[in-house]
mmCIF file of C-alpha atoms in Angstrom:
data_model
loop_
_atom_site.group_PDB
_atom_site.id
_atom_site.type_symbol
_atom_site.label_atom_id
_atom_site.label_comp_id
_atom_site.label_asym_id
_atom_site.label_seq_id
_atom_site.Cartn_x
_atom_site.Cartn_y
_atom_site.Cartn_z
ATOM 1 C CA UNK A 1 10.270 -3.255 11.876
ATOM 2 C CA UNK A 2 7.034 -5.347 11.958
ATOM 3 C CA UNK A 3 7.632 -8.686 9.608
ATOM 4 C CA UNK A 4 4.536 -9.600 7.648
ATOM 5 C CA UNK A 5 4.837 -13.365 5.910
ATOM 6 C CA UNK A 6 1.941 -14.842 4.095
ATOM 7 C CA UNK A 7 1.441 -18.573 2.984
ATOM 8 C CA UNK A 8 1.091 -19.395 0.469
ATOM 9 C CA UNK A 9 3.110 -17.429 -1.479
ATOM 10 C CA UNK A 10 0.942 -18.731 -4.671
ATOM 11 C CA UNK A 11 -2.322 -21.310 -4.568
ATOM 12 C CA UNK A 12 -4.712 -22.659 -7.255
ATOM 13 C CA UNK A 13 -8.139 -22.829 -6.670
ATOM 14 C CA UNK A 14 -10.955 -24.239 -8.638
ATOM 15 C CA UNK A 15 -13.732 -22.149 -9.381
ATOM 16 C CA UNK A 16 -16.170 -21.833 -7.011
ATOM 17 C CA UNK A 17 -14.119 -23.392 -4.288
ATOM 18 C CA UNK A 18 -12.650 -21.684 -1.209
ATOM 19 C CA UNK A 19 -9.483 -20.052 -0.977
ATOM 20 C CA UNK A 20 -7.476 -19.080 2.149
ATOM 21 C CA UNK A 21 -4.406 -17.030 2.624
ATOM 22 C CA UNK A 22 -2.943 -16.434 6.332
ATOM 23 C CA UNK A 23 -0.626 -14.229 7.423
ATOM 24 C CA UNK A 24 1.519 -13.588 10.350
ATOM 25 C CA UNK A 25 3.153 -10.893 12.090
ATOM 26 C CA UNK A 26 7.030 -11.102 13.840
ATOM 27 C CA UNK A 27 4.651 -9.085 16.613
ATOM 28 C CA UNK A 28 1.374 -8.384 17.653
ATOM 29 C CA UNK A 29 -0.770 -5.512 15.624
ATOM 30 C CA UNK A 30 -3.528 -5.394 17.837
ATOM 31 C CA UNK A 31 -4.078 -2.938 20.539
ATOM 32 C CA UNK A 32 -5.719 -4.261 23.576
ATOM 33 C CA UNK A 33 -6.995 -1.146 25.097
ATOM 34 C CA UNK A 34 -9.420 -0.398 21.828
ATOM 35 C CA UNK A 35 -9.620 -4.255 20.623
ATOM 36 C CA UNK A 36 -8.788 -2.907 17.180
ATOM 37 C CA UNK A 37 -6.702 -4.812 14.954
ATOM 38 C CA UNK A 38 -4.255 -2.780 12.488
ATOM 39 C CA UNK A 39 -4.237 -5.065 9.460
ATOM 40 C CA UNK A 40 -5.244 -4.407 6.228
ATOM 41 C CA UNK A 41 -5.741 -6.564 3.110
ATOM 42 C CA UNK A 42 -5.117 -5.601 -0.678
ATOM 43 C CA UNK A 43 -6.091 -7.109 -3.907
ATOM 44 C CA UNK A 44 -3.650 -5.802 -7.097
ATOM 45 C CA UNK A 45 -4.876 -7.645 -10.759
ATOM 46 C CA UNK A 46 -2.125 -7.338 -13.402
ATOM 47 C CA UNK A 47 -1.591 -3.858 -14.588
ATOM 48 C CA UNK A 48 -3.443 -2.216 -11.691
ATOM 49 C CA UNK A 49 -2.624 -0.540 -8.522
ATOM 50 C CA UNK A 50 -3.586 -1.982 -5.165
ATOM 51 C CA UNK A 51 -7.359 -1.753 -3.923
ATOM 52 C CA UNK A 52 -7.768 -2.331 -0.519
ATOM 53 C CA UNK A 53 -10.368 -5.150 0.774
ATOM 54 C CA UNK A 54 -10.393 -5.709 4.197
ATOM 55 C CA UNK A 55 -9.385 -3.257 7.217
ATOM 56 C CA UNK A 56 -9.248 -3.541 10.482
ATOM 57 C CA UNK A 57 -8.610 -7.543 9.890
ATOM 58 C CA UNK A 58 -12.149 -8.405 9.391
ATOM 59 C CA UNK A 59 -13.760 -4.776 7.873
ATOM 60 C CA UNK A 60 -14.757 -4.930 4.229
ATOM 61 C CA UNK A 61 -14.393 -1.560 2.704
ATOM 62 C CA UNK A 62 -17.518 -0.232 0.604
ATOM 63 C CA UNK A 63 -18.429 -2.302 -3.292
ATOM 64 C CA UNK A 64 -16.281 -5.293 -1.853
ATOM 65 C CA UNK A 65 -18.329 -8.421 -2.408
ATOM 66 C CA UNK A 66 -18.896 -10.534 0.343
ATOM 67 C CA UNK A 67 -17.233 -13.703 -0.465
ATOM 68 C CA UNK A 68 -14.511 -11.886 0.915
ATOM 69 C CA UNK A 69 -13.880 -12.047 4.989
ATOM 70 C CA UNK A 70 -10.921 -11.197 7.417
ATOM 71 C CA UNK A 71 -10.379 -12.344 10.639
ATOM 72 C CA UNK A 72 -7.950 -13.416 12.823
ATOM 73 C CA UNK A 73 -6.245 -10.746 15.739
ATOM 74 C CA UNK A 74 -2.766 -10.648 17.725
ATOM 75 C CA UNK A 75 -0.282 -12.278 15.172
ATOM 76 C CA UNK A 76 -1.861 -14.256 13.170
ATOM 77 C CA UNK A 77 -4.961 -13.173 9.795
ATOM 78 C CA UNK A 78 -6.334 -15.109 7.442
ATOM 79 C CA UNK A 79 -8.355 -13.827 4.465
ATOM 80 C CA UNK A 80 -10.588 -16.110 2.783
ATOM 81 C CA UNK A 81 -12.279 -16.208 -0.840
ATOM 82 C CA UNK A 82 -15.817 -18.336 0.287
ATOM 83 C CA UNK A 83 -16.248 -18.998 -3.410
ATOM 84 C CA UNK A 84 -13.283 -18.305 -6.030
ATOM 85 C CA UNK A 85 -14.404 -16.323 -9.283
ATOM 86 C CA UNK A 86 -12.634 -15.727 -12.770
ATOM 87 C CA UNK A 87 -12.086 -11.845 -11.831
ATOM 88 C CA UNK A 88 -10.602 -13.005 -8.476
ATOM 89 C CA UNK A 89 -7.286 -13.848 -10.108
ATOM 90 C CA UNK A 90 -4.702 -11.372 -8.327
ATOM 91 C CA UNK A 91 -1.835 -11.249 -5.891
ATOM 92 C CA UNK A 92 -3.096 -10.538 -2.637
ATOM 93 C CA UNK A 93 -0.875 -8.795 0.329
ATOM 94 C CA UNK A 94 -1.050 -8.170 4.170
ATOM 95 C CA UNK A 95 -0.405 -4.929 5.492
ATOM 96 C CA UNK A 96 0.314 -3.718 9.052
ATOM 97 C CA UNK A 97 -0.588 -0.360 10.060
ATOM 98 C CA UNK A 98 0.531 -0.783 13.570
ATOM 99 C CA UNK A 99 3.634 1.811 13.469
ATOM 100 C CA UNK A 100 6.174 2.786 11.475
ATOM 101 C CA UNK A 101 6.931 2.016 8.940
ATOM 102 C CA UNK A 102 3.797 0.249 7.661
ATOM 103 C CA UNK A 103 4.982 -2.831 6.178
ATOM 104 C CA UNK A 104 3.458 -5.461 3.565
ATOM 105 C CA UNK A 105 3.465 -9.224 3.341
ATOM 106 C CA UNK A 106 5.036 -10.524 0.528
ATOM 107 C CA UNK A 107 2.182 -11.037 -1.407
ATOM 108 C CA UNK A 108 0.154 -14.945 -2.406
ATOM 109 C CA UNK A 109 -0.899 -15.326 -5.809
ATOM 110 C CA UNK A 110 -4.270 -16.609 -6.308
ATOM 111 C CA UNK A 111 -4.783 -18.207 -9.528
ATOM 112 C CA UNK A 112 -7.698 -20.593 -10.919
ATOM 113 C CA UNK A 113 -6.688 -24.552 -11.373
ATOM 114 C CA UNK B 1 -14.932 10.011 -6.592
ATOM 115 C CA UNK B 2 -11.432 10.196 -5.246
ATOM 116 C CA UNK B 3 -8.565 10.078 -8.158
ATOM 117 C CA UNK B 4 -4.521 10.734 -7.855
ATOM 118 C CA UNK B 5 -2.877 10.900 -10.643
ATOM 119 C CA UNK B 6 0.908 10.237 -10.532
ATOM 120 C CA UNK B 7 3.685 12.225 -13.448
ATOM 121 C CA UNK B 8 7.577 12.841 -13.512
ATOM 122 C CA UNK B 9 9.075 9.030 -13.610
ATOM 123 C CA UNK B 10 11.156 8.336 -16.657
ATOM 124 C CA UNK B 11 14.717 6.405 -17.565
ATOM 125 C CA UNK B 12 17.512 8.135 -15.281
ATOM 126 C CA UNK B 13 20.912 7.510 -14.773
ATOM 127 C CA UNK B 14 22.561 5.821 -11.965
ATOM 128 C CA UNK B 15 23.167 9.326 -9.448
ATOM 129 C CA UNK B 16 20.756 11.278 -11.009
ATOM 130 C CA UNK B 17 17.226 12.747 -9.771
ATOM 131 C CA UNK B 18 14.122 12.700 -10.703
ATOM 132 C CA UNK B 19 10.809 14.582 -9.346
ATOM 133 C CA UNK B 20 7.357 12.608 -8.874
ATOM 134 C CA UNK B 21 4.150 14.450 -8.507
ATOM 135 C CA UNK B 22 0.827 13.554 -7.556
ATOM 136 C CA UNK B 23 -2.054 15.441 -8.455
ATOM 137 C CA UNK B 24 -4.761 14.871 -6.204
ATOM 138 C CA UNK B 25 -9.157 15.289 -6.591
ATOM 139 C CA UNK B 26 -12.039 14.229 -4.908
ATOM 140 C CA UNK B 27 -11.708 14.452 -1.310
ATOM 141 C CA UNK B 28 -10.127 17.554 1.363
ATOM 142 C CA UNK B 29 -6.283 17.011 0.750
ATOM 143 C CA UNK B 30 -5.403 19.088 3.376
ATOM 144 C CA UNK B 31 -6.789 16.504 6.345
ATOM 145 C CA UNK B 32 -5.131 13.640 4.859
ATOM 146 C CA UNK B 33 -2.001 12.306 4.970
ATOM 147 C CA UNK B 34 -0.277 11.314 1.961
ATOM 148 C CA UNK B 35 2.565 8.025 1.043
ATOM 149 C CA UNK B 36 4.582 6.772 -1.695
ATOM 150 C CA UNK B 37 4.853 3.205 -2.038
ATOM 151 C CA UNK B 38 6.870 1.377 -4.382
ATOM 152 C CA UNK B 39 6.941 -1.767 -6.187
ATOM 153 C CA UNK B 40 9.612 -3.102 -7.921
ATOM 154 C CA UNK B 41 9.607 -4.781 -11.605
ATOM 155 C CA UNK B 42 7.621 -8.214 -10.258
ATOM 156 C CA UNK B 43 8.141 -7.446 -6.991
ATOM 157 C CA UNK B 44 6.131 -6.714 -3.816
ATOM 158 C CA UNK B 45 5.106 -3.269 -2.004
ATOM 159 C CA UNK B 46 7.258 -1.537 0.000
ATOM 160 C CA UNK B 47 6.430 1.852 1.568
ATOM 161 C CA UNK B 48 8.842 4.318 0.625
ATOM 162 C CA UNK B 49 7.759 7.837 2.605
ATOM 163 C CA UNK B 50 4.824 9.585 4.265
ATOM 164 C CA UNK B 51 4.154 13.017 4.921
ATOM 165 C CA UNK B 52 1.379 14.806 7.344
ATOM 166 C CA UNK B 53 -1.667 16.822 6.272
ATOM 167 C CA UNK B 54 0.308 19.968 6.697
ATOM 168 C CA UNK B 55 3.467 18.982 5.445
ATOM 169 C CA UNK B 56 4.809 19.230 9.032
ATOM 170 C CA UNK B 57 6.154 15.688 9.747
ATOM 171 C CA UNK B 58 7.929 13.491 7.120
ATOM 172 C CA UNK B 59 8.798 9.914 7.711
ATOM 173 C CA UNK B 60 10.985 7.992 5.281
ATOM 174 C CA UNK B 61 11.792 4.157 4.706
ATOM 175 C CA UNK B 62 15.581 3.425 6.019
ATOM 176 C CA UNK B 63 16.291 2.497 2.161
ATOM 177 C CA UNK B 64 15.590 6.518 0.643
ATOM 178 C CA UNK B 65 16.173 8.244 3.606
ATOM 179 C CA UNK B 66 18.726 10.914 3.129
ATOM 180 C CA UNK B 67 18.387 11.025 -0.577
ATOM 181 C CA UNK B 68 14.634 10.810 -0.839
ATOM 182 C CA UNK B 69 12.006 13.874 0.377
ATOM 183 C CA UNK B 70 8.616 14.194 0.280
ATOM 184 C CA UNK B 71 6.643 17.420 0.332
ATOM 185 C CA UNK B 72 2.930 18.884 -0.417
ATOM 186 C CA UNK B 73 1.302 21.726 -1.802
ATOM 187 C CA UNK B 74 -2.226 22.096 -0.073
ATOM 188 C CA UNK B 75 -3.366 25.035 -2.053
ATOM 189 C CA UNK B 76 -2.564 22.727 -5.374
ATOM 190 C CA UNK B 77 -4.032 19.519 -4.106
ATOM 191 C CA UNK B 78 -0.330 18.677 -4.892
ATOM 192 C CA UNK B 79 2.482 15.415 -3.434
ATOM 193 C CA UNK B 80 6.104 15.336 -4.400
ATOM 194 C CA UNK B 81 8.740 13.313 -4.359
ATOM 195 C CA UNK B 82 12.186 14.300 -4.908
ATOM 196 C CA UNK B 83 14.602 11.469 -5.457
ATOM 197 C CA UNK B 84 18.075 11.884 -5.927
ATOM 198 C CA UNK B 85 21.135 9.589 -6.021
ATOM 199 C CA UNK B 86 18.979 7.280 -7.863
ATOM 200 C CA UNK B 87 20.048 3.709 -7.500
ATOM 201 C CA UNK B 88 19.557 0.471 -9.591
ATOM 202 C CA UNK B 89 17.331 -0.911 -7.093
ATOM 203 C CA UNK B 90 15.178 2.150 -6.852
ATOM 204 C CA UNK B 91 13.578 1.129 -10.244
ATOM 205 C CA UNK B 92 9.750 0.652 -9.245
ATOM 206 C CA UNK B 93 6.470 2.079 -10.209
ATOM 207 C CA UNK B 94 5.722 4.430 -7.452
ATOM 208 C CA UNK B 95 2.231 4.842 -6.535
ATOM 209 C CA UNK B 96 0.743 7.250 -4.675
ATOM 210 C CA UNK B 97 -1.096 6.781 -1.711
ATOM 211 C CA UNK B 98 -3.964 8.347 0.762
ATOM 212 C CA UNK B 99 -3.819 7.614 4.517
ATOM 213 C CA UNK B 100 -7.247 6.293 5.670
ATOM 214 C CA UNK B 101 -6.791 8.600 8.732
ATOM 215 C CA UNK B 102 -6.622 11.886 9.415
ATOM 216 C CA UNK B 103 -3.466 13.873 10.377
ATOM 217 C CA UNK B 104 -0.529 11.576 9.046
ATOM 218 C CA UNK B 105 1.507 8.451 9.091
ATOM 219 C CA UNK B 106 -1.059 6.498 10.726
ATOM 220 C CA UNK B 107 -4.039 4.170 8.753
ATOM 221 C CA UNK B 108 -3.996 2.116 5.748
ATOM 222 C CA UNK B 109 -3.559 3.437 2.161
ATOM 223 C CA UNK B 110 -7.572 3.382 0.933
ATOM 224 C CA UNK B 111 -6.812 5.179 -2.614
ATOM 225 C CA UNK B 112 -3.845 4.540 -4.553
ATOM 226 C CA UNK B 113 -2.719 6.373 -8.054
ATOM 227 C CA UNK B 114 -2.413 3.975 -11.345
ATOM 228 C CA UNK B 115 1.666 4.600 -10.875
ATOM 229 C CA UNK B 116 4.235 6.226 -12.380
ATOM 230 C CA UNK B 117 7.405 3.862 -13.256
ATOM 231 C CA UNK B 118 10.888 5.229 -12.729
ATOM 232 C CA UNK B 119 13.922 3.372 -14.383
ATOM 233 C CA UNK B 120 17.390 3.818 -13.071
ATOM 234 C CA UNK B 121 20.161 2.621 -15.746
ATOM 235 C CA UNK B 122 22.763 3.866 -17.592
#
């Protein structure tokens, strides 16, 4: 099985400021032959069910706002808050789509300092 | 507007079984595959089972195979998941999940239901 592990596992961030979670696969989720990346990014607020951000590494999916990015390829992601707000307050989790089975990072909580 | 609604979790006994459904609207159920992830009481995600758009390939998590199985009802718009043998450490909310791709086991999960949240204790 693919190992996901994000750092953080938590991080305060002031409003308005930047925050940056990475995370890192035990192997490579990235096919060469297509340059596609298989690594997805989800956002789950207390009480709710996932909601997926980013695909692809760097893909936002439709009514995501744009001070969210992915990038990164190979091994090693990073998604990135350009400018922290209130409603931004979640635990956020990697996800490799790769192969089987599709496994998640831990999760990094994001709250506001 | 895509929506899956999740029913069947409840309080079990250690051994016992439970069925999950998932009732699904919004988008052509038959081309998708479907998932099950679970996520234990403050816990992450963990993917528990997927099954193809026609119900021909299942793939199970090492954890519920054997006592877990999945299974669809494309003229319903319907997932299961049968879970027997229930074990303390099967206690989650299970969610629901559609495949971003076509087919099965393959893609991301881009809709997920709210969750339904099975206890196992005696």
């Amino acid at each position: 099985d693919i190992v996901m592990t994000q750092s953080p596992d938590s991080l305060a961030v002031s409003l308005g400021e930047r925050a940056t979670i990475n995370c890192k696969s035990s192997q490579s989720v990235s096919f060469s032959s297509n340059n596609k990346n298989y690594l997805a990014w989800y956002q789950q607020k207390p009480g709710q069910p996932p909601k997926v951000l980013i695909s692809g590494a760097s893909t936002r999916e439709s009514g995501v706002p744009d001070r969210f990015s992915g990038s990164g390829s190979g091994t090693d992601f990073t998604l990135t808050i350009s400018s922290l707000q209130a409603e931004d307050v979640a635990v956020y989790y990697c996800q490799q789509y790769y192969n089987t089975p599709r496994t998640f990072g831990q999760g990094t909580k994001v709250e506001i300092k | 507007e895509v929506q899956l609604l999740e029913s069947g979790g409840g309080l079990v006994q250690p051994g016992g079984s439970l069925r999950l459904s998932c009732t699904a609207s919004g988008f052509t159920f038959s081309r998708y595959g479907m998932s099950w992830v679970r996520q234990a009481p403050g816990k992450g995600l963990g993917w528990v089972s997927t099954i193809s758009s026609t119900g021909g390939n299942e793939y199970y998590g090492d954890s519920v195979r054997g006592r877990f199985t999945i299974s669809r009802d494309n003229s319903k718009n319907t997932l299961h998941l049968q879970i027997n043998t229930l074990r303390a450490e099967d206690t989650a909310v299970y969610y629901c999940a559609k495949d971003s791709n076509y087919g099965g086991n393959s893609g991301y999960f881009d809709y997920w239901g709210q969750g339904t949240l099975v206890t196992v204790s005696s």
